[in-house]
Short mmCIF file of C-alpha atoms in Angstrom, two decimals:
data_model
loop_
_atom_site.label_atom_id
_atom_site.label_comp_id
_atom_site.label_asym_id
_atom_site.label_seq_id
_atom_site.Cartn_x
_atom_site.Cartn_y
_atom_site.Cartn_z
CA UNK K 1 33.88 122.67 194.04
CA UNK K 2 37.17 122.19 194.83
CA UNK K 3 38.19 118.33 194.66
CA UNK K 4 41.37 116.99 195.98
CA UNK K 5 44.09 116.78 193.68
CA UNK K 6 45.44 113.70 192.18
CA UNK K 7 48.85 113.30 193.58
CA UNK K 8 51.96 110.34 193.76
CA UNK K 9 51.09 108.04 195.78
CA UNK K 10 53.21 107.87 199.33
CA UNK K 11 54.31 106.23 201.63
CA UNK K 12 52.32 104.67 204.21
CA UNK K 13 53.44 103.61 207.85
CA UNK K 14 51.63 101.19 210.20
CA UNK K 15 50.63 103.72 212.87
CA UNK K 16 46.69 103.57 211.61
CA UNK K 17 43.72 100.72 211.86
CA UNK K 18 44.23 100.21 207.95
CA UNK K 19 41.75 98.31 205.75
CA UNK K 20 42.77 97.61 201.98
CA UNK K 21 39.83 96.78 199.28
CA UNK K 22 41.49 95.76 196.02
CA UNK K 23 40.94 92.90 192.86
CA UNK K 24 43.03 90.23 191.77
CA UNK K 25 43.84 91.30 188.14
CA UNK K 26 46.49 89.97 185.63
CA UNK K 27 48.16 93.30 184.35
CA UNK K 28 51.32 94.23 186.13
CA UNK K 29 49.59 97.14 187.69
CA UNK K 30 47.56 95.17 189.71
CA UNK K 31 50.65 94.97 191.88
CA UNK K 32 51.74 98.73 191.42
CA UNK K 33 50.68 99.86 195.04
CA UNK K 34 51.46 97.18 196.95
CA UNK K 35 55.11 97.05 195.60
CA UNK K 36 55.27 100.70 196.31
CA UNK K 37 54.59 99.67 200.06
CA UNK K 38 56.48 96.60 200.30
CA UNK K 39 58.97 97.77 202.37
CA UNK K 40 56.83 99.88 205.08
CA UNK K 41 56.32 97.27 207.09
CA UNK K 42 52.55 95.93 208.25
CA UNK K 43 50.90 99.03 207.16
CA UNK K 44 47.15 97.30 206.49
CA UNK K 45 45.34 95.34 209.30
CA UNK K 46 42.52 94.07 207.02
CA UNK K 47 41.87 93.29 202.90
CA UNK K 48 39.04 92.61 200.86
CA UNK K 49 39.95 91.33 197.53
CA UNK K 50 37.84 90.55 194.47
CA UNK K 51 38.67 87.54 192.92
CA UNK K 52 36.94 87.37 189.32
CA UNK K 53 35.46 84.39 187.82
CA UNK K 54 36.08 83.98 184.39
CA UNK K 55 38.91 86.43 184.10
CA UNK K 56 39.82 88.44 181.30
CA UNK K 57 43.34 87.40 181.71
CA UNK K 58 42.82 83.52 181.97
CA UNK K 59 43.69 82.57 178.89
CA UNK K 60 47.43 82.81 177.16
CA UNK K 61 48.67 84.69 180.28
CA UNK K 62 48.45 82.99 183.19
CA UNK K 63 45.63 84.17 184.61
CA UNK K 64 44.76 86.59 187.24
CA UNK K 65 48.12 87.05 189.96
CA UNK K 66 46.56 85.81 192.93
CA UNK K 67 49.62 84.09 194.31
CA UNK K 68 51.61 87.27 193.73
CA UNK K 69 49.01 90.20 195.15
CA UNK K 70 48.36 87.49 197.93
CA UNK K 71 52.37 87.44 198.79
CA UNK K 72 52.32 90.83 198.60
CA UNK K 73 49.64 91.53 200.85
CA UNK K 74 51.13 88.80 203.38
CA UNK K 75 54.60 91.41 202.98
CA UNK K 76 52.43 94.34 204.62
CA UNK K 77 50.69 92.63 207.08
CA UNK K 78 47.23 90.96 205.73
CA UNK K 79 48.33 87.34 205.36
CA UNK K 80 44.88 85.90 204.94
CA UNK K 81 42.54 88.48 202.70
CA UNK K 82 38.87 88.35 202.72
CA UNK K 83 38.05 87.23 199.19
CA UNK K 84 34.24 88.13 197.39
CA UNK K 85 33.88 86.34 193.88
CA UNK K 86 32.63 88.40 190.95
CA UNK K 87 31.37 86.47 188.36
CA UNK K 88 32.00 88.51 185.31
CA UNK K 89 29.50 86.87 183.01
CA UNK K 90 27.02 87.63 185.78
CA UNK K 91 27.94 90.70 187.52
CA UNK K 92 24.25 91.74 188.59
CA UNK K 93 24.65 90.51 192.16
CA UNK K 94 28.20 92.32 192.47
CA UNK K 95 26.20 95.06 194.53
CA UNK K 96 24.31 92.71 196.87
CA UNK K 97 27.94 90.85 197.51
CA UNK K 98 29.46 94.45 197.92
CA UNK K 99 26.74 95.37 200.28
CA UNK K 100 26.92 92.47 202.82
CA UNK K 101 31.04 92.91 203.01
CA UNK K 102 31.62 96.21 202.86
CA UNK K 103 28.72 98.33 204.59
CA UNK K 104 29.58 97.96 208.23
CA UNK K 105 30.67 99.49 211.13
CA UNK K 106 33.65 101.30 210.42
CA UNK K 107 34.45 102.48 214.06
CA UNK K 108 37.51 100.82 214.25
CA UNK K 109 38.83 101.41 210.95
CA UNK K 110 40.77 104.78 210.28
CA UNK K 111 42.12 104.98 206.68
CA UNK K 112 40.78 102.38 203.55
CA UNK K 113 42.52 102.04 200.73
CA UNK K 114 40.58 100.74 197.36
CA UNK K 115 43.25 100.33 194.48
CA UNK K 116 41.00 100.80 191.01
CA UNK K 117 43.93 99.97 188.86
CA UNK K 118 42.30 96.27 187.88
CA UNK K 119 38.50 96.93 189.18
CA UNK K 120 35.98 97.12 186.22
CA UNK K 121 34.04 99.98 186.13
CA UNK K 122 31.06 98.54 187.40
CA UNK K 123 33.20 97.94 190.33
CA UNK K 124 34.70 101.14 190.87
CA UNK K 125 31.32 103.09 190.68
CA UNK K 126 29.67 100.04 193.24
CA UNK K 127 32.22 99.93 195.58
CA UNK K 128 32.70 103.42 196.25
CA UNK K 129 28.75 103.82 196.57
CA UNK K 130 29.24 101.22 199.48
CA UNK K 131 31.33 103.44 201.02
CA UNK K 132 29.92 106.45 201.71
CA UNK K 133 28.81 106.04 205.18
CA UNK K 134 32.84 106.00 206.29
CA UNK K 135 33.98 108.59 208.42
CA UNK K 136 37.89 108.47 207.86
CA UNK K 137 40.34 108.85 205.38
CA UNK K 138 39.54 107.41 201.54
CA UNK K 139 42.80 106.70 200.04
CA UNK K 140 41.77 105.85 196.34
CA UNK K 141 44.76 105.00 194.54
CA UNK K 142 45.83 104.02 190.84
CA UNK K 143 48.56 102.73 188.88
CA UNK K 144 49.34 103.76 185.34
CA UNK K 145 50.52 101.13 182.70
CA UNK K 146 53.48 101.94 180.80
CA UNK K 147 52.11 100.55 177.70
CA UNK K 148 48.47 100.32 176.58
CA UNK K 149 47.25 97.97 174.18
CA UNK K 150 46.12 98.33 171.58
CA UNK K 151 48.92 99.88 170.06
CA UNK K 152 49.15 102.57 166.94
CA UNK K 153 50.02 99.59 164.69
CA UNK K 154 47.20 97.43 165.84
CA UNK K 155 44.81 100.03 166.01
CA UNK K 156 45.22 100.78 161.84
CA UNK K 157 45.25 97.06 161.25
CA UNK K 158 41.85 96.98 162.72
CA UNK K 159 39.83 99.10 160.84
CA UNK K 160 38.61 96.70 158.22
CA UNK K 161 37.49 94.70 160.66
CA UNK K 162 35.65 97.20 162.34
CA UNK K 163 33.81 98.79 159.66
CA UNK K 164 32.60 95.26 159.40
CA UNK K 165 31.77 94.81 162.52
CA UNK K 166 29.51 98.40 163.08
CA UNK K 167 27.04 96.83 160.95
CA UNK K 168 26.01 94.10 163.65
CA UNK K 169 24.45 96.33 166.70
CA UNK K 170 24.68 93.35 169.47
CA UNK K 171 28.25 92.60 168.59
CA UNK K 172 30.75 93.79 171.68
CA UNK K 173 28.54 93.80 174.51
CA UNK K 174 27.24 91.24 177.02
CA UNK K 175 24.37 93.25 178.67
CA UNK K 176 23.20 96.44 180.87
CA UNK K 177 23.96 96.32 184.64
CA UNK K 178 21.57 99.02 186.60
CA UNK K 179 21.99 99.17 190.52
CA UNK K 180 20.19 99.89 193.27
CA UNK K 181 23.05 102.93 194.36
CA UNK K 182 23.68 104.17 190.64
CA UNK K 183 19.97 104.54 189.71
CA UNK K 184 17.34 107.16 189.87
CA UNK K 185 13.24 107.22 189.05
CA UNK K 186 13.30 111.10 189.06
CA UNK K 187 12.00 112.48 185.98
CA UNK K 188 11.04 109.34 184.11
CA UNK K 189 8.99 110.11 181.10
CA UNK K 190 10.79 113.11 180.54
CA UNK K 191 13.24 113.22 177.64
CA UNK K 192 16.67 111.61 177.82
CA UNK K 193 19.71 113.32 177.32
CA UNK K 194 22.54 110.56 177.40
CA UNK K 195 26.39 111.15 177.90
CA UNK K 196 28.63 108.39 177.11
CA UNK K 197 32.78 108.58 177.05
CA UNK K 198 34.18 107.38 173.61
CA UNK K 199 36.27 103.89 173.71
CA UNK K 200 37.55 101.57 171.26
CA UNK K 201 34.11 99.68 171.58
CA UNK K 202 31.89 101.62 169.77
CA UNK K 203 28.87 99.03 170.22
CA UNK K 204 28.80 99.79 174.01
CA UNK K 205 27.23 102.78 172.67
CA UNK K 206 25.16 101.23 170.35
CA UNK K 207 23.75 98.24 172.61
CA UNK K 208 22.74 101.92 175.08
CA UNK K 209 20.93 103.61 172.27
CA UNK K 210 18.84 100.46 171.51
CA UNK K 211 17.59 100.28 175.09
CA UNK K 212 17.20 103.88 175.55
CA UNK K 213 16.06 105.96 172.92
CA UNK K 214 17.64 109.65 174.21
CA UNK K 215 16.72 112.85 173.16
CA UNK K 216 20.09 113.71 172.81
CA UNK K 217 23.42 111.89 172.60
CA UNK K 218 26.43 113.66 174.33
CA UNK K 219 30.05 111.98 174.01
CA UNK K 220 33.11 113.01 176.01
CA UNK K 221 35.91 112.17 174.49
CA UNK K 222 39.14 110.71 176.00
CA UNK K 223 42.86 112.35 176.32
CA UNK K 224 45.42 110.49 177.45
CA UNK K 225 48.13 112.26 179.64
CA UNK K 226 50.95 111.10 177.64
CA UNK K 227 51.63 112.64 173.99
CA UNK K 228 53.30 109.64 173.08
CA UNK K 229 48.98 108.31 173.24
CA UNK K 230 47.74 111.48 171.71
CA UNK K 231 46.69 109.00 168.22
CA UNK K 232 44.09 107.23 170.83
CA UNK K 233 42.46 110.65 171.36
CA UNK K 234 41.88 110.64 167.57
CA UNK K 235 41.10 106.90 167.18
CA UNK K 236 38.03 106.43 169.74
CA UNK K 237 36.89 109.85 168.26
CA UNK K 238 37.11 107.80 164.51
CA UNK K 239 35.38 104.69 166.21
CA UNK K 240 32.14 106.66 166.96
CA UNK K 241 32.01 109.08 164.10
CA UNK K 242 29.20 107.16 162.69
CA UNK K 243 27.36 108.07 165.78
CA UNK K 244 28.88 111.30 166.21
CA UNK K 245 27.29 112.36 162.52
CA UNK K 246 24.08 111.33 163.61
CA UNK K 247 24.37 113.39 166.89
CA UNK K 248 25.78 116.48 165.16
CA UNK K 249 24.22 119.19 166.84
CA UNK K 250 25.49 117.67 170.13
CA UNK K 251 28.38 117.22 169.53
CA UNK K 252 30.72 120.24 168.38
CA UNK K 253 33.78 120.27 166.98
CA UNK K 254 36.58 122.22 166.61
CA UNK K 255 38.01 123.61 163.31
CA UNK K 256 40.24 120.39 162.80
CA UNK K 257 37.16 118.50 163.54
CA UNK K 258 38.21 117.33 166.72
CA UNK K 259 35.41 117.07 169.67
CA UNK K 260 35.31 120.21 171.40
CA UNK K 261 33.95 118.18 174.59
CA UNK K 262 37.43 116.10 175.70
CA UNK K 263 38.79 115.21 179.07
CA UNK K 264 41.60 113.79 180.18
CA UNK K 265 41.38 110.05 181.00
CA UNK K 266 43.86 110.19 184.03
CA UNK K 267 42.78 113.81 185.91
CA UNK K 268 39.16 112.52 187.44
CA UNK K 269 38.51 116.57 187.96
CA UNK K 270 37.83 117.08 184.81
CA UNK K 271 34.85 115.02 183.90
CA UNK K 272 33.08 115.87 187.15
CA UNK K 273 33.50 119.59 185.07
CA UNK K 274 31.91 118.61 182.32
CA UNK K 275 29.72 116.08 183.60
CA UNK K 276 28.55 119.05 185.90
CA UNK K 277 27.93 121.50 183.15
CA UNK K 278 25.96 119.22 181.02
CA UNK K 279 23.50 118.99 184.12
CA UNK K 280 22.85 122.16 184.45
CA UNK K 281 22.10 123.08 181.35
CA UNK K 282 19.74 120.01 180.40
CA UNK K 283 19.12 118.76 184.11
CA UNK K 284 16.18 120.82 184.95
CA UNK K 285 14.03 119.19 182.19
CA UNK K 286 15.36 116.22 180.94
CA UNK K 287 16.51 113.14 182.47
CA UNK K 288 20.29 112.77 182.40
CA UNK K 289 21.73 108.93 181.81
CA UNK K 290 25.21 108.55 181.93
CA UNK K 291 26.76 104.98 180.54
CA UNK K 292 29.84 104.52 182.16
CA UNK K 293 32.03 103.56 179.13
CA UNK K 294 35.53 105.49 180.12
CA UNK K 295 38.47 105.23 181.28
CA UNK K 296 39.05 104.08 185.17
CA UNK K 297 39.87 107.53 186.21
CA UNK K 298 36.95 109.22 183.96
CA UNK K 299 35.19 106.52 185.82
CA UNK K 300 35.71 107.77 189.29
CA UNK K 301 34.70 111.47 188.32
CA UNK K 302 31.36 110.06 187.45
CA UNK K 303 30.81 108.67 191.12
CA UNK K 304 31.42 112.16 192.74
CA UNK K 305 29.12 113.44 189.64
CA UNK K 306 26.51 110.91 190.91
CA UNK K 307 27.23 112.61 194.27
CA UNK K 308 26.70 115.88 193.69
CA UNK K 309 23.69 115.00 191.20
CA UNK K 310 21.76 111.96 192.99
CA UNK K 311 19.23 112.45 190.10
CA UNK K 312 21.53 110.91 187.53
CA UNK K 313 21.42 107.73 186.27
CA UNK K 314 24.11 105.88 185.39
CA UNK K 315 24.19 102.37 183.69
CA UNK K 316 26.97 100.12 182.69
CA UNK K 317 27.13 98.10 179.26
CA UNK K 318 29.56 94.90 179.91
CA UNK K 319 31.66 94.56 176.97
CA UNK K 320 31.73 90.88 175.66
CA UNK K 321 34.80 91.64 172.70
CA UNK K 322 36.75 94.42 171.26
CA UNK K 323 37.76 95.37 167.72
CA UNK K 324 41.06 94.96 169.09
CA UNK K 325 43.11 92.87 172.14
CA UNK K 326 45.29 92.69 173.70
CA UNK K 327 46.74 94.03 177.42
CA UNK K 328 48.23 96.78 178.66
CA UNK K 329 51.96 96.23 180.31
CA UNK K 330 54.60 97.68 182.77
CA UNK K 331 54.07 100.21 185.70
CA UNK K 332 54.93 103.97 184.41
CA UNK K 333 53.22 106.09 187.96
CA UNK K 334 51.01 105.18 190.85
CA UNK K 335 48.75 107.94 191.98
CA UNK K 336 46.88 108.40 194.92
CA UNK K 337 43.52 110.84 195.76
CA UNK K 338 43.87 111.30 199.55
CA UNK K 339 40.04 112.67 200.86
CA UNK K 340 40.29 112.64 204.74
CA UNK K 341 36.07 112.73 206.35
CA UNK K 342 35.32 110.92 203.52
CA UNK K 343 31.48 111.04 204.51
CA UNK K 344 31.80 114.68 205.31
CA UNK K 345 33.12 115.47 202.07
CA UNK K 346 30.33 114.03 200.16
CA UNK K 347 27.93 115.70 202.26
CA UNK K 348 29.82 118.89 201.20
CA UNK K 349 28.99 118.06 197.28
CA UNK K 350 25.88 116.13 197.59
CA UNK K 351 22.96 119.71 197.68
CA UNK K 352 20.31 117.03 199.32
CA UNK K 353 23.27 116.22 202.31
CA UNK K 354 22.56 112.53 201.79
CA UNK K 355 25.40 110.76 203.99
CA UNK K 356 24.10 107.56 203.12
CA UNK K 357 24.09 105.89 199.87
CA UNK K 358 24.03 107.11 196.97
CA UNK K 359 20.57 107.58 195.70
CA UNK K 360 16.94 109.03 195.69
#
């Protein structure tokens, strides 16, 4: 299956009925796409904005950039966006909220731009699920940061604390979120193959293991696109080494000891290919449960894999705290995935030909 290429974002012109979906984040990349389009005139007709409660950036960073984002939206056509509140401490009801706002008749909307740069992984997945009926062009846009936290020095300084924290399974997550659109009841009672992406918070996976008890655990490591961040691939594997050793038969390594199952943190199609392969290998006789613990673009890949295989079940362990704190900074590049006739494209990759919701 050929998926649309991730390309540098293009300038848009005000000749289409266009809806924007985004979130009020706190990092500079929140404004990446909006600033890129600032001289294009009134290219938007409406906007839905996710407004976080208890936001991560509310302490020490001035909070979310609501004023700046509203000013940028007004500059390109939407002075009064429609806000949707999202309580990060109680995210269970976000599916219903988005369903009421987004699951509507899109007859007059020709194009939707969804900016995932400041969205949580759960929000990315659920938002895309709510757009599966949209018949027009969908643009998934993503702004890549110039500098990512933690730095290599911060990570190395955290290792002593990391070993101590690893003894406490409940540390690092609030709860595990299950939503209707990401669930599947197929093959309940069968052995479970759990697929998880590595991250800087091993406790996300440990908490999943405490509630699922899988037959096998398959890790997918993340490879940053920049050579400057090559160390992060090895760091995220190191964080999960104890679990990798516990499930050593499920996680083959190369001659250097590096996980063979690794995908780009940016090129979403690589994640689709790996999970599709896992499904074909184990999905006939085992239930596949995926943990949404990877990068934002790996999460986009996870959404499309769910469309391809609706009986895959996705769960989201909500992070409470991390081994290393910090914030990403700057804007390196702004990308987009352009998908004309979005609902038709989803039908073409879904063997069940379901055009409505991504569920069984």
